[in-house]
Amino acid sequence: MSESDVFGAYAGFYDALYADKDYESEVRFIVDVLTEYGVPARASILDLGCGTGGHAIPLARRGYELTGIDLSPEMVDQAVEKAHTLSLDVDFTVGDVRSLRLGRTFDAVISMFAVLSYQLTNEDLAAAFETAASHLEPGGLFVFDVWFGPAVLSERPEQRSKSVRTVEGDTIVRRAMPSLDVVSQTVTVDYEIERSRGGQVVDIARESHTVRFLFVQEIRHLLDAAGFEFLALGPFMDLTREPDASDWYVSVVARRS
C-alpha cells in the first residue's frame, strides 16, 4: 500500500488528533539545522508530504519561501485554507513524492512525520530520495525523519486508543490496531475513528496505514545512491547522540553533493 491509499477519510480528523503535536518545537529544530549548515534566512524550502501545513505554515511565518506537496487532496485543501486565513503566500499542491518534478530547485527540502516511511518498496524509497535530490542545487540541504528499525523491533507496536475533544465540542476516539511484518520491515496499523456529538456517534472512518521502518545502513545507502552527502543522524530532533533501541523516530540531515 502506498500513501495514495491513505489519508482520505482520516484527513478530516487529522488536525484534531494531532492538536497536541509540538509543531513549533519541530520547526525550531528545522530552522536550527538549516542555520547550522549554512542555509540562509528566507531561503526556499520544498516540503515533501506537507499534510495540512503543520510545518510549512510556521516556516512561512518565519519568512521562508515555502512550497508544500502532498498526495492527499483533502489535506492540501486544508493547508490552503489555513494559509489563506493567515494571509500567507504558500504554494500548496497535490503531488506524489516519488514522481514530482517541479522544474525548479530549492535551498532545502524537508520531509517530516515519517513521510518517507510510507514509501514501502526499495523502488519507491529510491524514487522519493531522487525527487529530493532533483529539487536541490548542489550544496542544498535535505532534512527528514523516519521510523527506526531497532526501536520498532525492540519496543514492538501495541494497540492504543486516543480520545480528543474538538473546539466544537465533539469527541473523537481513535483506536489503532498494529501488526508487525518483520520480513517486509513494515507495520500495518488499522485505524477506527469515531466522532461523537452529544453522546451520539455521528461519524465513523476506517483506514489502514502501512509504514516501513529503516536502518542506518539503508538510509546511508539510499542517500549515497541519490547523490547526497550524509551529514547527521540522531534521535528525533536530537543530533547530539546516536539513536538506540528506544528511539522510534530518527532525524536525518544530508547535503546534495
Short mmCIF file of C-alpha atoms in Angstrom, two decimals:
data_model
loop_
_atom_site.label_atom_id
_atom_site.label_comp_id
_atom_site.label_asym_id
_atom_site.label_seq_id
_atom_site.Cartn_x
_atom_site.Cartn_y
_atom_site.Cartn_z
CA MET A 1 0.00 0.00 0.00
CA SER A 2 1.30 3.46 -0.87
CA GLU A 3 0.47 6.81 0.62
CA SER A 4 -2.07 7.28 -2.16
CA ASP A 5 -4.28 4.72 -0.40
CA VAL A 6 -4.44 6.58 2.93
CA PHE A 7 -5.30 9.97 4.39
CA GLY A 8 -8.67 10.13 2.68
CA ALA A 9 -11.30 9.91 5.41
CA TYR A 10 -8.51 10.23 8.00
CA ALA A 11 -7.73 13.75 6.74
CA GLY A 12 -10.95 15.08 8.24
CA PHE A 13 -9.82 14.07 11.73
CA TYR A 14 -6.11 14.78 11.30
CA ASP A 15 -5.73 18.23 12.87
CA ALA A 16 -7.92 17.36 15.85
CA LEU A 17 -5.98 14.16 16.55
CA TYR A 18 -2.62 15.93 16.32
CA ALA A 19 -3.56 19.18 18.03
CA ASP A 20 -1.08 18.21 20.77
CA LYS A 21 1.80 17.68 18.33
CA ASP A 22 4.51 20.25 19.05
CA TYR A 23 4.98 21.62 15.55
CA GLU A 24 6.65 24.76 16.88
CA SER A 25 9.47 22.79 18.51
CA GLU A 26 9.90 20.75 15.33
CA VAL A 27 10.06 23.91 13.24
CA ARG A 28 12.64 25.40 15.61
CA PHE A 29 14.69 22.23 15.14
CA ILE A 30 14.43 22.55 11.35
CA VAL A 31 15.47 26.20 11.47
CA ASP A 32 18.40 25.40 13.77
CA VAL A 33 19.60 22.67 11.39
CA LEU A 34 19.24 24.90 8.33
CA THR A 35 21.17 27.67 10.06
CA GLU A 36 23.90 25.35 11.32
CA TYR A 37 24.54 24.03 7.82
CA GLY A 38 24.53 27.40 6.11
CA VAL A 39 21.03 27.70 4.63
CA PRO A 40 20.21 31.43 4.77
CA ALA A 41 17.18 33.02 6.38
CA ARG A 42 14.23 33.44 4.00
CA ALA A 43 15.55 30.57 1.88
CA SER A 44 13.30 28.50 -0.38
CA ILE A 45 12.04 25.21 1.07
CA LEU A 46 10.18 22.31 -0.53
CA ASP A 47 8.07 20.35 1.96
CA LEU A 48 7.53 16.80 0.65
CA GLY A 49 4.42 15.35 2.28
CA CYS A 50 3.26 18.63 3.79
CA GLY A 51 -0.04 17.31 5.14
CA THR A 52 -2.24 20.14 6.39
CA GLY A 53 0.69 22.54 6.58
CA GLY A 54 1.85 21.87 10.14
CA HIS A 55 5.49 22.60 9.32
CA ALA A 56 5.19 24.67 6.14
CA ILE A 57 2.96 27.38 7.60
CA PRO A 58 5.12 28.14 10.69
CA LEU A 59 8.19 28.21 8.42
CA ALA A 60 6.43 30.62 6.07
CA ARG A 61 5.57 32.82 9.04
CA ARG A 62 9.30 32.97 9.77
CA GLY A 63 9.93 34.38 6.31
CA TYR A 64 10.95 31.28 4.35
CA GLU A 65 9.59 30.73 0.84
CA LEU A 66 7.53 27.53 1.07
CA THR A 67 6.19 25.06 -1.45
CA GLY A 68 4.22 22.15 0.00
CA ILE A 69 3.38 18.90 -1.79
CA ASP A 70 1.06 16.17 -0.57
CA LEU A 71 -0.68 13.21 -2.18
CA SER A 72 -3.94 13.82 -0.27
CA PRO A 73 -6.17 16.44 -1.93
CA GLU A 74 -8.18 16.70 1.29
CA MET A 75 -5.10 17.61 3.31
CA VAL A 76 -3.86 20.06 0.68
CA ASP A 77 -7.25 21.79 0.74
CA GLN A 78 -6.95 22.26 4.50
CA ALA A 79 -3.40 23.62 4.16
CA VAL A 80 -4.52 26.10 1.50
CA GLU A 81 -7.36 27.32 3.73
CA LYS A 82 -5.02 27.79 6.70
CA ALA A 83 -2.52 29.78 4.64
CA HIS A 84 -5.31 31.93 3.20
CA THR A 85 -6.68 32.66 6.68
CA LEU A 86 -3.22 33.82 7.78
CA SER A 87 -2.62 35.78 4.53
CA LEU A 88 0.48 33.69 3.83
CA ASP A 89 1.79 33.09 0.32
CA VAL A 90 2.46 29.35 0.36
CA ASP A 91 2.21 27.20 -2.76
CA PHE A 92 0.39 24.00 -1.73
CA THR A 93 -0.06 21.43 -4.49
CA VAL A 94 -1.21 17.82 -4.82
CA GLY A 95 1.72 15.65 -5.92
CA ASP A 96 3.49 12.32 -5.46
CA VAL A 97 6.87 12.42 -3.70
CA ARG A 98 8.05 9.57 -5.93
CA SER A 99 7.47 11.29 -9.25
CA LEU A 100 7.21 15.02 -8.55
CA ARG A 101 9.22 17.27 -10.86
CA LEU A 102 8.54 20.99 -10.45
CA GLY A 103 11.22 22.17 -12.87
CA ARG A 104 12.97 24.27 -10.24
CA THR A 105 15.32 23.86 -7.30
CA PHE A 106 15.22 24.93 -3.65
CA ASP A 107 17.72 25.77 -0.93
CA ALA A 108 16.35 22.97 1.24
CA VAL A 109 13.95 20.03 1.11
CA ILE A 110 12.18 18.72 4.20
CA SER A 111 10.06 15.59 4.64
CA MET A 112 8.64 15.29 8.13
CA PHE A 113 6.42 13.00 10.20
CA ALA A 114 7.69 9.77 8.59
CA VAL A 115 6.54 10.61 5.05
CA LEU A 116 9.46 8.62 3.64
CA SER A 117 8.45 5.62 5.75
CA TYR A 118 5.21 5.48 3.74
CA GLN A 119 7.35 4.50 0.73
CA LEU A 120 7.25 0.74 1.18
CA THR A 121 9.39 -0.70 -1.60
CA ASN A 122 13.03 -0.11 -2.37
CA GLU A 123 11.98 1.37 -5.71
CA ASP A 124 9.57 3.83 -4.07
CA LEU A 125 12.15 4.87 -1.49
CA ALA A 126 14.81 5.40 -4.15
CA ALA A 127 12.36 7.43 -6.22
CA ALA A 128 11.48 9.66 -3.26
CA PHE A 129 15.15 10.29 -2.49
CA GLU A 130 15.74 11.10 -6.16
CA THR A 131 12.85 13.58 -6.04
CA ALA A 132 14.51 15.36 -3.14
CA ALA A 133 17.85 15.41 -4.93
CA SER A 134 16.38 16.68 -8.19
CA HIS A 135 14.90 19.71 -6.41
CA LEU A 136 18.14 20.79 -4.73
CA GLU A 137 21.08 22.74 -6.06
CA PRO A 138 24.48 21.21 -5.21
CA GLY A 139 25.00 22.01 -1.54
CA GLY A 140 21.26 22.11 -0.82
CA LEU A 141 20.10 20.52 2.44
CA PHE A 142 17.72 17.58 2.94
CA VAL A 143 16.12 17.14 6.40
CA PHE A 144 13.75 14.26 7.15
CA ASP A 145 12.68 11.70 9.73
CA VAL A 146 11.76 8.01 9.53
CA TRP A 147 10.76 5.12 11.75
CA PHE A 148 13.87 3.47 13.23
CA GLY A 149 14.11 -0.30 12.84
CA PRO A 150 15.95 -1.25 16.04
CA ALA A 151 13.36 0.53 18.19
CA VAL A 152 10.36 -0.95 16.35
CA LEU A 153 11.77 -4.45 16.82
CA SER A 154 12.72 -3.80 20.44
CA GLU A 155 9.59 -1.97 21.61
CA ARG A 156 7.01 -3.63 19.41
CA PRO A 157 3.85 -1.74 18.45
CA GLU A 158 0.80 -2.26 20.64
CA GLN A 159 -2.89 -1.50 20.37
CA ARG A 160 -3.64 2.03 21.50
CA SER A 161 -6.58 4.38 21.89
CA LYS A 162 -6.63 8.17 21.85
CA SER A 163 -9.52 10.49 22.70
CA VAL A 164 -9.63 14.22 21.97
CA ARG A 165 -12.20 16.96 22.38
CA THR A 166 -12.61 19.40 19.48
CA VAL A 167 -13.25 23.13 19.80
CA GLU A 168 -16.77 22.46 18.53
CA GLY A 169 -17.40 20.14 21.46
CA ASP A 170 -17.22 16.84 19.58
CA THR A 171 -15.34 13.83 20.95
CA ILE A 172 -13.06 11.94 18.60
CA VAL A 173 -11.80 8.49 19.57
CA ARG A 174 -9.12 6.75 17.50
CA ARG A 175 -8.31 3.09 18.00
CA ALA A 176 -5.05 1.85 16.48
CA MET A 177 -4.51 -1.88 15.93
CA PRO A 178 -0.99 -2.56 14.58
CA SER A 179 0.54 -5.68 13.07
CA LEU A 180 4.28 -6.12 12.54
CA ASP A 181 5.82 -7.80 9.48
CA VAL A 182 9.49 -8.37 10.25
CA VAL A 183 10.36 -9.63 6.76
CA SER A 184 8.94 -6.65 4.87
CA GLN A 185 10.08 -4.23 7.60
CA THR A 186 6.59 -2.79 7.91
CA VAL A 187 3.91 -2.09 10.48
CA THR A 188 0.31 -2.01 9.27
CA VAL A 189 -1.96 -0.01 11.55
CA ASP A 190 -5.72 -0.48 11.21
CA TYR A 191 -7.44 2.69 12.42
CA GLU A 192 -11.03 3.05 13.55
CA ILE A 193 -12.07 6.63 14.27
CA GLU A 194 -15.38 7.70 15.80
CA ARG A 195 -16.75 11.20 16.16
CA SER A 196 -19.44 11.67 18.82
CA ARG A 197 -21.67 14.64 19.45
CA GLY A 198 -23.98 14.89 22.45
CA GLY A 199 -23.19 11.28 23.31
CA GLN A 200 -24.20 10.01 19.86
CA VAL A 201 -21.78 8.63 17.26
CA VAL A 202 -22.15 10.82 14.14
CA ASP A 203 -19.21 9.66 12.01
CA ILE A 204 -17.00 6.58 11.70
CA ALA A 205 -13.92 6.16 9.50
CA ARG A 206 -11.68 3.16 8.97
CA GLU A 207 -8.29 3.19 7.24
CA SER A 208 -5.15 1.07 7.17
CA HIS A 209 -1.73 2.73 7.15
CA THR A 210 1.37 0.69 6.37
CA VAL A 211 4.68 2.20 7.40
CA ARG A 212 8.20 0.91 6.73
CA PHE A 213 10.94 1.10 9.32
CA LEU A 214 14.53 1.67 8.24
CA PHE A 215 18.04 1.02 9.46
CA VAL A 216 21.07 3.30 9.38
CA GLN A 217 22.92 1.44 6.63
CA GLU A 218 19.80 1.51 4.42
CA ILE A 219 19.42 5.24 4.93
CA ARG A 220 23.04 5.93 4.10
CA HIS A 221 22.86 3.72 1.00
CA LEU A 222 19.74 5.50 -0.26
CA LEU A 223 21.33 8.89 0.30
CA ASP A 224 24.52 7.89 -1.46
CA ALA A 225 22.67 6.40 -4.43
CA ALA A 226 20.67 9.63 -4.85
CA GLY A 227 23.78 11.80 -4.77
CA PHE A 228 23.69 13.02 -1.16
CA GLU A 229 26.45 13.51 1.37
CA PHE A 230 25.37 12.09 4.73
CA LEU A 231 25.79 14.70 7.48
CA ALA A 232 23.98 13.65 10.66
CA LEU A 233 21.54 11.14 12.15
CA GLY A 234 20.16 11.08 15.67
CA PRO A 235 17.03 10.55 17.75
CA PHE A 236 14.09 12.69 16.67
CA MET A 237 15.08 16.36 16.98
CA ASP A 238 18.34 15.45 18.74
CA LEU A 239 21.51 15.22 16.67
CA THR A 240 23.81 15.26 19.70
CA ARG A 241 23.83 11.49 20.22
CA GLU A 242 23.41 8.24 18.34
CA PRO A 243 19.94 6.64 18.40
CA ASP A 244 19.35 3.49 20.40
CA ALA A 245 16.66 0.82 20.58
CA SER A 246 14.26 3.18 22.40
CA ASP A 247 14.15 5.81 19.64
CA TRP A 248 11.21 5.07 17.34
CA TYR A 249 11.95 8.10 15.14
CA VAL A 250 15.28 9.35 13.87
CA SER A 251 16.10 12.69 12.26
CA VAL A 252 18.49 12.76 9.32
CA VAL A 253 20.39 15.56 7.61
CA ALA A 254 22.13 15.26 4.23
CA ARG A 255 23.59 17.61 1.64
CA ARG A 256 23.21 17.40 -2.14
CA SER A 257 26.66 16.54 -3.41
#
